[in-house]
mmCIF file of C-alpha atoms and ligand atoms in Angstrom:
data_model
loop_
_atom_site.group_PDB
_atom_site.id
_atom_site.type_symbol
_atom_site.label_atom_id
_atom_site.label_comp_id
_atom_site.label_asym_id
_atom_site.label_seq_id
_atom_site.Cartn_x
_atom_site.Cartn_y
_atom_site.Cartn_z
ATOM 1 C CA UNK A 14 148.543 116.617 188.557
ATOM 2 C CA UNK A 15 151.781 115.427 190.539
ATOM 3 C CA UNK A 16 152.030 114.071 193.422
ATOM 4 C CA UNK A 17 151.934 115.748 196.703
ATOM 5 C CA UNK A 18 152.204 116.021 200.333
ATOM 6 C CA UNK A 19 149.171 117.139 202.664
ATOM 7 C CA UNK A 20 149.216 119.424 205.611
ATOM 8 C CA UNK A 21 147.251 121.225 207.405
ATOM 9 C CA UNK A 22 147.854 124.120 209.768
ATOM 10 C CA UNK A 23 145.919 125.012 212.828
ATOM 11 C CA UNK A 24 147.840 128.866 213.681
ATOM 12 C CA UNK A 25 149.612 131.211 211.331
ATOM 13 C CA UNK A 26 153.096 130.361 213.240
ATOM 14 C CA UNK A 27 152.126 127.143 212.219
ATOM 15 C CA UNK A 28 151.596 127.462 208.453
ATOM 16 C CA UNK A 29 154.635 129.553 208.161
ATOM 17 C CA UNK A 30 156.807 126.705 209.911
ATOM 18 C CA UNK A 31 155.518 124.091 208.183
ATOM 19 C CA UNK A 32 156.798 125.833 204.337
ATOM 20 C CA UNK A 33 159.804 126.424 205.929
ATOM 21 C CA UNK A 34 160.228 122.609 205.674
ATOM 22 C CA UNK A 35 158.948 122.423 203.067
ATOM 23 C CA UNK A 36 160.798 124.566 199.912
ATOM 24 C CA UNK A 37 159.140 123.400 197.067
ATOM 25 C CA UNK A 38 155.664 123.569 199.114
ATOM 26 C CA UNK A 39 152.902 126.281 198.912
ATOM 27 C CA UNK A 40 150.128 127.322 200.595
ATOM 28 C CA UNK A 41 147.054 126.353 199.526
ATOM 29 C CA UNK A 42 143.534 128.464 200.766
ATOM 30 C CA UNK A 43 140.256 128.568 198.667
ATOM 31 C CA UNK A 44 141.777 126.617 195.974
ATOM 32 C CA UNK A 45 140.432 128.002 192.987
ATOM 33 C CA UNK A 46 142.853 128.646 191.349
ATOM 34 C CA UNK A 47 145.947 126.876 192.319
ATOM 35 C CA UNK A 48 144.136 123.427 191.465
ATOM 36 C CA UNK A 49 143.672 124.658 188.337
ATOM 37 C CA UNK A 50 147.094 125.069 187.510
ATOM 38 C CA UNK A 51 148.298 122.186 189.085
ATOM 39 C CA UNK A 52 145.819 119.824 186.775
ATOM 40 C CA UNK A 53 147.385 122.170 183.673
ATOM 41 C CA UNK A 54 150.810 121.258 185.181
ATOM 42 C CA UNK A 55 151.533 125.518 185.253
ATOM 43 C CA UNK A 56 152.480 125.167 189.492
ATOM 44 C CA UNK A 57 154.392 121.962 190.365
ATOM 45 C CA UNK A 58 154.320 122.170 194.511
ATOM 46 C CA UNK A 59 155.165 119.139 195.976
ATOM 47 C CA UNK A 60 153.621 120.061 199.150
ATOM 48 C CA UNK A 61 150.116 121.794 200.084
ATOM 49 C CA UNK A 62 150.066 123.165 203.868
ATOM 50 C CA UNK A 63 146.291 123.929 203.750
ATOM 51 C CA UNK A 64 145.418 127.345 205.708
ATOM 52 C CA UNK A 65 141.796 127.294 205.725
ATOM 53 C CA UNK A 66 141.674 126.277 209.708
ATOM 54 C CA UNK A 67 143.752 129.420 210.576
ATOM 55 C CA UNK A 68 141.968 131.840 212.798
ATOM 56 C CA UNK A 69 142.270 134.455 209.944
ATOM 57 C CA UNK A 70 138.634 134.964 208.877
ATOM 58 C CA UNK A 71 137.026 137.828 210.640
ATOM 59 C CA UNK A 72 136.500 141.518 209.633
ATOM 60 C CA UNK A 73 136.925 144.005 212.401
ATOM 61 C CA UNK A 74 136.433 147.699 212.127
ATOM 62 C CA UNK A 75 139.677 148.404 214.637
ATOM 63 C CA UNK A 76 140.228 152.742 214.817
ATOM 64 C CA UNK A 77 138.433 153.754 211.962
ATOM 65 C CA UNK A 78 139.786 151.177 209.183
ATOM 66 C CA UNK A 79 138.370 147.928 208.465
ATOM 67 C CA UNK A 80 140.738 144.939 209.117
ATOM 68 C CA UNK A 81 139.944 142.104 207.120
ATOM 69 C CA UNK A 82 141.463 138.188 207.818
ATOM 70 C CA UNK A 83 143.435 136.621 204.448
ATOM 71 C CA UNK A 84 141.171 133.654 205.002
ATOM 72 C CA UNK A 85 137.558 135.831 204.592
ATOM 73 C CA UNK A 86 135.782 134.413 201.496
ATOM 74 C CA UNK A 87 135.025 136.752 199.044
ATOM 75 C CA UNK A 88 131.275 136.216 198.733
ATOM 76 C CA UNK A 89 131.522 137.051 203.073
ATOM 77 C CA UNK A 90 133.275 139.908 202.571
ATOM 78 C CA UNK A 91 130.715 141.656 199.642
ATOM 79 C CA UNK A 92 127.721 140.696 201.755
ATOM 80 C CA UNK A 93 129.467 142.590 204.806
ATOM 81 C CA UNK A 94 127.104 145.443 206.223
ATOM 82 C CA UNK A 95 130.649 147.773 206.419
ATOM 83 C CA UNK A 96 131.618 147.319 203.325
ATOM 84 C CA UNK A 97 127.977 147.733 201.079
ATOM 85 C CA UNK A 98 127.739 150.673 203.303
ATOM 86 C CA UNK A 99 130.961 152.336 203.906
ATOM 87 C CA UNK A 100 132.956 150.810 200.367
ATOM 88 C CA UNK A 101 130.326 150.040 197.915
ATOM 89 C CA UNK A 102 132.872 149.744 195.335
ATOM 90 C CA UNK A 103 134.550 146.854 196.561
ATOM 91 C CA UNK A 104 131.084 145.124 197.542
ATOM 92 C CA UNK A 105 130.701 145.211 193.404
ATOM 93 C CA UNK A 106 133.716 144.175 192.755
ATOM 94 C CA UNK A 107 133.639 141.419 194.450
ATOM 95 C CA UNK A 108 130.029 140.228 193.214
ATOM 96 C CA UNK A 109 131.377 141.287 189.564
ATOM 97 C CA UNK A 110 134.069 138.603 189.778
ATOM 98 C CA UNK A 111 133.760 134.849 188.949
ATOM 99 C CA UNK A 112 130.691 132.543 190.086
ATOM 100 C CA UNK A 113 128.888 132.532 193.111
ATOM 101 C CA UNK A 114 130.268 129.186 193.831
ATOM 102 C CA UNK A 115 133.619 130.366 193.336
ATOM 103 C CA UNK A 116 133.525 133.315 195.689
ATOM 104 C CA UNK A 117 132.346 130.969 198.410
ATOM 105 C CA UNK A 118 135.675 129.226 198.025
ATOM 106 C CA UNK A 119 137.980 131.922 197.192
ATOM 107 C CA UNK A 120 139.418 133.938 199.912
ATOM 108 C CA UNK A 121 140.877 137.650 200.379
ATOM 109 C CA UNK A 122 144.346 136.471 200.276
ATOM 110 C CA UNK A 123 144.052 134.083 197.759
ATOM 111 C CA UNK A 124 142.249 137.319 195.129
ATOM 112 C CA UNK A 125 145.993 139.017 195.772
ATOM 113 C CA UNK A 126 147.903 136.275 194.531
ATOM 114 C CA UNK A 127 145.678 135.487 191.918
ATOM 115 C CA UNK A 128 147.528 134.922 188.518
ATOM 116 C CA UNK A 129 147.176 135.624 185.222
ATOM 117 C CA UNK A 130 144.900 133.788 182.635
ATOM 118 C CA UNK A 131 146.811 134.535 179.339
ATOM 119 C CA UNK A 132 146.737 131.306 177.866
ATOM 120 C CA UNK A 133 150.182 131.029 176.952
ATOM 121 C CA UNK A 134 151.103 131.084 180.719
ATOM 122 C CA UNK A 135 148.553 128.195 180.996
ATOM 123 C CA UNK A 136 149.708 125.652 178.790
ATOM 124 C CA UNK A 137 152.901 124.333 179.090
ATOM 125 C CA UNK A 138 153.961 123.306 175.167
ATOM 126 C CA UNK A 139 153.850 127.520 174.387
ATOM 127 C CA UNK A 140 156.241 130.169 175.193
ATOM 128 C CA UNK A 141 155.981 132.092 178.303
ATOM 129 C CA UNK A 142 158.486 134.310 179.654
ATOM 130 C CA UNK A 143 156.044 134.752 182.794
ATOM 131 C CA UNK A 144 155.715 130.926 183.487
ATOM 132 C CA UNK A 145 159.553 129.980 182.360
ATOM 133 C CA UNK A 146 161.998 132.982 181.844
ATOM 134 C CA UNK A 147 163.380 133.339 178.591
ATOM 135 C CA UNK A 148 161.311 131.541 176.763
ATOM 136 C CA UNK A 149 159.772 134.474 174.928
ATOM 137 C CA UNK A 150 156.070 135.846 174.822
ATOM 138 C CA UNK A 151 153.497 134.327 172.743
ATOM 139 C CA UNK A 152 150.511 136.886 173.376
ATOM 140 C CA UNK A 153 152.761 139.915 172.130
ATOM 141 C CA UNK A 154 153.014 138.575 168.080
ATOM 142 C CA UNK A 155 149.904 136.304 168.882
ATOM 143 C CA UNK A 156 146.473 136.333 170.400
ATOM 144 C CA UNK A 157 146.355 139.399 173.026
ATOM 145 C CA UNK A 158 142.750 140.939 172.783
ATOM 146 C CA UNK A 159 142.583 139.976 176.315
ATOM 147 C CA UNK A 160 145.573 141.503 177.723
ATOM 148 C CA UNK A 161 147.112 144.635 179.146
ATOM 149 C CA UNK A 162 147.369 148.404 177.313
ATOM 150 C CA UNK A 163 149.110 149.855 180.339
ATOM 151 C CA UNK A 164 152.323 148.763 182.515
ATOM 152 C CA UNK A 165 153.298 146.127 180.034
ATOM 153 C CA UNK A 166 156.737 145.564 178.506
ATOM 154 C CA UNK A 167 158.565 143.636 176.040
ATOM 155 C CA UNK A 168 158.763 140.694 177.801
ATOM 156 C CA UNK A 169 155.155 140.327 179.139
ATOM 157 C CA UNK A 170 151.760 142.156 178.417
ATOM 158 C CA UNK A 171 150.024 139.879 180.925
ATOM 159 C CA UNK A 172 146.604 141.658 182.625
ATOM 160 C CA UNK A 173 146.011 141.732 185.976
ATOM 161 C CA UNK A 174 142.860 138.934 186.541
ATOM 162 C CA UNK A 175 141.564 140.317 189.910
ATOM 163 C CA UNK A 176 138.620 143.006 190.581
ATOM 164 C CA UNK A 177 138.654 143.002 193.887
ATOM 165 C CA UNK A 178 142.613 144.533 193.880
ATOM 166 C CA UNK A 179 140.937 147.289 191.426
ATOM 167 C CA UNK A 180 138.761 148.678 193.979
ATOM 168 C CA UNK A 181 141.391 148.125 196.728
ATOM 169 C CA UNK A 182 144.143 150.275 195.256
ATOM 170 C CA UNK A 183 141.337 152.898 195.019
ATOM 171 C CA UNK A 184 140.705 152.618 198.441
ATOM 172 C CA UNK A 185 144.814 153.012 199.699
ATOM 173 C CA UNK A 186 145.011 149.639 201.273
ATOM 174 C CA UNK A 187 147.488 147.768 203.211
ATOM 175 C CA UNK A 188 148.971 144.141 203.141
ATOM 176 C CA UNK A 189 149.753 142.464 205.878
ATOM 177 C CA UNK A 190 152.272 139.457 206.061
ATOM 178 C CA UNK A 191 154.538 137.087 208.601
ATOM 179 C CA UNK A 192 156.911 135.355 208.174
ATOM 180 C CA UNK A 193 159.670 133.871 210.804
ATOM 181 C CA UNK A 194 161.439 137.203 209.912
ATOM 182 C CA UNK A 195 158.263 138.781 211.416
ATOM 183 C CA UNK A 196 155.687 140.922 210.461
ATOM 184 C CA UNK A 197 155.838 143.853 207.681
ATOM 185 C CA UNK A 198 153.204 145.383 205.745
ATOM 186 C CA UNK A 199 152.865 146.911 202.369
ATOM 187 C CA UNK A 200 150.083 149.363 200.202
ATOM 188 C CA UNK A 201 148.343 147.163 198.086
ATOM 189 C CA UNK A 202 149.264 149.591 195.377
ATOM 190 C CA UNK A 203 153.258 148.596 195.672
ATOM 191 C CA UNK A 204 152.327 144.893 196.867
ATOM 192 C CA UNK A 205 152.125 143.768 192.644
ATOM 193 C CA UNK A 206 155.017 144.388 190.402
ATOM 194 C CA UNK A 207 155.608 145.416 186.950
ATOM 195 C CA UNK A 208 156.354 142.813 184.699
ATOM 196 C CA UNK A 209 159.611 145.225 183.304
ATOM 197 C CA UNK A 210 162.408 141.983 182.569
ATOM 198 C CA UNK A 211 161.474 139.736 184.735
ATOM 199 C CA UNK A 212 157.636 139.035 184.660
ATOM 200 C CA UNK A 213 157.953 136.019 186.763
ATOM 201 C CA UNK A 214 158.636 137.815 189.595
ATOM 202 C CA UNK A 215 154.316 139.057 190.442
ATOM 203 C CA UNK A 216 154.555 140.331 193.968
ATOM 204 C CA UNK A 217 156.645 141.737 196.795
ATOM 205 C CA UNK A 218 155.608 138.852 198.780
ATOM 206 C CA UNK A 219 158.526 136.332 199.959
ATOM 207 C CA UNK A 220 159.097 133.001 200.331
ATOM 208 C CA UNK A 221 158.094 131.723 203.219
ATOM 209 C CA UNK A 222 155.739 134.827 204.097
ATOM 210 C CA UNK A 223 151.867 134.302 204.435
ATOM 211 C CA UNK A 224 149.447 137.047 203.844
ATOM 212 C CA UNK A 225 147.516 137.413 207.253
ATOM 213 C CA UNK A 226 144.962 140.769 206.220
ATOM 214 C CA UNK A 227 144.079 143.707 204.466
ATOM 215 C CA UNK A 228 143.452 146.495 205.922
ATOM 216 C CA UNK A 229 141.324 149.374 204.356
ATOM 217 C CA UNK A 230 141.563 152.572 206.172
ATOM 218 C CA UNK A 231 138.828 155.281 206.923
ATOM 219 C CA UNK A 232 137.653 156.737 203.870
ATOM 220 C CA UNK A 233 134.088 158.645 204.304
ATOM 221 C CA UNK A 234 133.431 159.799 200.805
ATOM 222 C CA UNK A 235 134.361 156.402 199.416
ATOM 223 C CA UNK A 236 130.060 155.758 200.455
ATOM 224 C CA UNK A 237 130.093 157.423 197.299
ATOM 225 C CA UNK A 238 131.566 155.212 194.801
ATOM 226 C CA UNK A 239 130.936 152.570 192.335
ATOM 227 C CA UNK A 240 132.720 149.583 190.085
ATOM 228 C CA UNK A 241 131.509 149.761 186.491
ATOM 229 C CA UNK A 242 132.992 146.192 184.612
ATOM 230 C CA UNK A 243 132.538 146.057 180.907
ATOM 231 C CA UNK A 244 132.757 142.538 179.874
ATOM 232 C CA UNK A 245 131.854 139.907 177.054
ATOM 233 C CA UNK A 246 129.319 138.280 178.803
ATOM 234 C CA UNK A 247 126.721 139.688 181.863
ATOM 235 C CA UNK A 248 128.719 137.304 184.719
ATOM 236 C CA UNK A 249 131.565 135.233 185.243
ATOM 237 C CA UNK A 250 133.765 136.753 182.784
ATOM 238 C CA UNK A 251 136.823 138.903 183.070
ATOM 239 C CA UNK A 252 137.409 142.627 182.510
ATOM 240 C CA UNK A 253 137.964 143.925 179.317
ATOM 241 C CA UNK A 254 137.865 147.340 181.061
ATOM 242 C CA UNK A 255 136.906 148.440 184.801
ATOM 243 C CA UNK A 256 136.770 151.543 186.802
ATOM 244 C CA UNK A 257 137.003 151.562 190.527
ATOM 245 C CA UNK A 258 135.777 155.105 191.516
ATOM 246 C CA UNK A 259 134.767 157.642 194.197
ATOM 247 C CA UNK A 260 134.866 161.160 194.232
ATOM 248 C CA UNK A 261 133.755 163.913 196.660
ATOM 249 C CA UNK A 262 132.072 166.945 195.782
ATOM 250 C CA UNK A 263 131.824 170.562 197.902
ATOM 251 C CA UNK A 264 130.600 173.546 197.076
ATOM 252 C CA UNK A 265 130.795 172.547 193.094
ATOM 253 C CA UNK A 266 134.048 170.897 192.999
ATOM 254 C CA UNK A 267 135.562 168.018 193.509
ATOM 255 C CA UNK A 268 137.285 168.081 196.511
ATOM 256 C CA UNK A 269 138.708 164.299 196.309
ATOM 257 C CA UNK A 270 138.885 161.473 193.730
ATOM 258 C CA UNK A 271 139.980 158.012 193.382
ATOM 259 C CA UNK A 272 139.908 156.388 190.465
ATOM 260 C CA UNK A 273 142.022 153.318 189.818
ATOM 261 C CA UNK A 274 141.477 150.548 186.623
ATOM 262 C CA UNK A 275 141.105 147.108 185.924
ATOM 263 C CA UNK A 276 141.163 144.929 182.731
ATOM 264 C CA UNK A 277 144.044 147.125 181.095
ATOM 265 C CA UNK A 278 146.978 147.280 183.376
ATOM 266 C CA UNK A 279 149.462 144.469 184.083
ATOM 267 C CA UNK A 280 148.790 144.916 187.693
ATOM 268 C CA UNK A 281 145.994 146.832 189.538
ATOM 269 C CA UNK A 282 146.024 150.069 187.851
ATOM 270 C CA UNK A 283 145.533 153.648 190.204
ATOM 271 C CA UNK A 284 145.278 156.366 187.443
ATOM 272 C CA UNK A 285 146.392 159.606 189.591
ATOM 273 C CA UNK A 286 147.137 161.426 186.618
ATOM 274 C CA UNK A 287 142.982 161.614 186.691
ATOM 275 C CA UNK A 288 142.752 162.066 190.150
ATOM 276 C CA UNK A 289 144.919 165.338 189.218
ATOM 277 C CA UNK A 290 142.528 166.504 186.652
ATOM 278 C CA UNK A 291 139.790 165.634 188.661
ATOM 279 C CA UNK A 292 140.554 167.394 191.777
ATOM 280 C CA UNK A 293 139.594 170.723 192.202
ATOM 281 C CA UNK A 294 137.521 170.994 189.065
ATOM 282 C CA UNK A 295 133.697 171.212 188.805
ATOM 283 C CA UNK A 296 131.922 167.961 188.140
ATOM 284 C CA UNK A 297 131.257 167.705 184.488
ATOM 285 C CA UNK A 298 131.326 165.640 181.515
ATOM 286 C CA UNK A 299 133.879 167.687 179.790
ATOM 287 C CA UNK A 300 136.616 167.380 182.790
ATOM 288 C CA UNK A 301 135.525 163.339 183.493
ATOM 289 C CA UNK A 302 136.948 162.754 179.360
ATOM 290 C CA UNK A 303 139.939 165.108 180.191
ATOM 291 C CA UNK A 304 140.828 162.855 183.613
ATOM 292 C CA UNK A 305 139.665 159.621 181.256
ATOM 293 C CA UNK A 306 142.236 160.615 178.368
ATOM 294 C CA UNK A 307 144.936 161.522 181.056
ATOM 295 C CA UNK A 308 144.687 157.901 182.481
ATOM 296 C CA UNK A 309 145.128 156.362 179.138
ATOM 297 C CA UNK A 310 147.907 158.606 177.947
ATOM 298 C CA UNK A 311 150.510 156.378 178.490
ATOM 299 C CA UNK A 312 148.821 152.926 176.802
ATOM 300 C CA UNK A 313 150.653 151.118 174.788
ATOM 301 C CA UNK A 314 147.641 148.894 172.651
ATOM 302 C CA UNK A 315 148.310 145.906 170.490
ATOM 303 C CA UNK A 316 146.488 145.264 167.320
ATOM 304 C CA UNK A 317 144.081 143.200 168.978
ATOM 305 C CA UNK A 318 143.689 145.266 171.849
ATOM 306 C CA UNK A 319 143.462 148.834 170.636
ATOM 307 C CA UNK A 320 140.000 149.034 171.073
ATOM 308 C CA UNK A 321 140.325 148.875 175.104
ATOM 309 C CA UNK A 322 141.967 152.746 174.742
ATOM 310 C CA UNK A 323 137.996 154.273 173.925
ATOM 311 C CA UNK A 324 136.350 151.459 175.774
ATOM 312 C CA UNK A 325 138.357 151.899 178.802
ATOM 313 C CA UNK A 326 137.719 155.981 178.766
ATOM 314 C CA UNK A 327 134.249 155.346 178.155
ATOM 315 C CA UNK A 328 134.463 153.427 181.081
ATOM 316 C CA UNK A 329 135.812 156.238 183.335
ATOM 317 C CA UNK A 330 133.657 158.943 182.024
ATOM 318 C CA UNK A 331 130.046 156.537 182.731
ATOM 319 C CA UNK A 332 131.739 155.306 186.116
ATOM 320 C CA UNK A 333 132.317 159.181 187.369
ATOM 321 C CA UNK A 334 128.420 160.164 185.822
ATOM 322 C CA UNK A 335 127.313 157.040 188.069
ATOM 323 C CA UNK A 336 129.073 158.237 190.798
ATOM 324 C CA UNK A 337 128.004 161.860 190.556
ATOM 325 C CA UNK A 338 124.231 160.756 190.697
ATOM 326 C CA UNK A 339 124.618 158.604 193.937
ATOM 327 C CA UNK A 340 122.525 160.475 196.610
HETATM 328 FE FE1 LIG B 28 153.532 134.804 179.237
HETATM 329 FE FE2 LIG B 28 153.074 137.336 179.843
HETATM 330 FE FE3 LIG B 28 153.523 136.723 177.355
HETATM 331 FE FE4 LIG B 28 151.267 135.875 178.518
HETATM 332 S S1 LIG B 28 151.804 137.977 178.103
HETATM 333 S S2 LIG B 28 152.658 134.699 177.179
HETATM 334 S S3 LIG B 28 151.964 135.581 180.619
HETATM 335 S S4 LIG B 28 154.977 136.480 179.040
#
């Protein structure tokens, strides 16, 4: 790990000056990741201005929507009464990612930026167009069972790490930053970027700007939804496929639907072309494989990978049954 300046920031306004002085500093919240890839020499900041004093932890139902601080820990926000009742899919999300340990530590802001575990990214001696441009992509011609079937590209095939950002996207919500250009916000859904030619670039997020909350707005039939992770291993394990879903159901059809993916696309993946097929249909087996083969139909699997086209479908398909049982 290199060496490294300390601060620590009481207000937002504060935080934001202080990395304004600071251009090769970063902010640093739950830590859980950034530490890791300063030890494997991936992140280089010589400065930390430490946010975890900033008055940005509480969740506030404000109109309707549920406004939720950058700085709420994870495990805080999935134990939240609103958000078991009124968002049950991002409640198991949340407790489908990482350790219990980890989501003490690891805040809402800090799940956005996460970044990606490919292991070429995390070791400096292999090639890694993500981590230093033009250096090629050692998961494409090498080990990639792990990585993205959807939104990839020649130069990166990364997967998006985060859970929580699945079930967001579902749920259509909002970013909110500052900066000393002010304040701006963003859908979630346009907040991560493609990795197209230039996969270092992640987000929309600045220099300089600091998340401040997410914002999820009303929603009533997403009570009825669910987070189905297939994985390696029972707990703290990544996706190898996820479905975020929710649907709503009137009179025999299916009046709504959100269904967004995690664990195949390079960033949080919203599959409308299922939402399409969904919508206005009756509820069925039949029509939940025609909206799970329209979300796939644009994958682009690897040798490795291929087998993440049936699991992820199976995926959909069991997610919408799960959903479709909920009282
Ligand atoms: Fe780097 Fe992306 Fe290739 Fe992984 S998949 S080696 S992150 S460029």
């Amino acid at each position: 790990m290199n060496a490294f300046r300390y601060f620590e920031a009481a207000t937002p306004e504060n935080a934001i000056g202080l990395l304004a002085g600071e251009p090769y500093g970063t902010f640093l919240a739950g830590g859980t990741l950034l530490i890791d890839l300063m030890k494997q020499r991936v992140e280089l900041p010589d400065a930390l201005i430490d946010i975890n004093r900033l008055p940005l932890a509480e969740i506030e139902e404000q109109g309707g929507a549920l406004h939720i601080g950058a700085m709420v820990r994870n495990s805080d926000l999935a134990d939240h009464p609103a958000v078991r009742s009124r968002y049950p899919m991002l409640s198991q999300a949340l407790l489908s990612g990482a350790s219990p340990q980890l989501r003490n530590m690891a805040t809402v802001g800090g799940n956005i930026m996460q970044r990606t575990r490919c292991p070429y990214f995390r070791d400096p001696e292999l090639p890694c167009n993500k981590r230093e441009p033009n250096t090629g992509c050692g998961a494409i011609a090498g080990y990639h069972r792990m990585h993205a079937i959807l939104g990839t590209s020649d130069k990166c095939i990364a997967v998006h790490p985060s859970d929580m950002c699945v079930a967001l996207v579902a749920l259509d919500a909002i970013v909110h930053m500052e900066s000393t250009a002010g304040k701006r916000s963003v859908p979630l859904l346009e907040f991560h970027l493609l990795p197209g030619d230039t996969p270092e670039e992640e987000t929309v997020l600045q220099r300089g700007e600091l998340i401040t909350a997410v914002e999820i707005p009303d929603l009533p039939f997403a009570r009825r939804s669910t987070y189905l992770k297939v994985r390696d291993r029972a707990s703290y394990e990544f996706a190898l496929t996820s479905a975020a879903v929710a649907i709503e159901v009137k009179d025999g059809k299916i009046r709504a639907a959100r269904v967004a993916l995690g664990g195949v696309g390079t960033k949080p993946w919203r599959a409308y072309e299922a939402e399409r097929v969904l919508v206005d249909s009756a509820p069925r087996g039949s029509v939940y494989r025609q909206a799970a083969e329209a979300a796939l139909a644009g994958a682009r699997p690897g040798s490795q990978n291929k087998f993440k086209l049936e699991l992820a479908k199976e995926t959909i398909v069991r997610a919408l049954e799960q959903v479709e049982e909920l009282p």
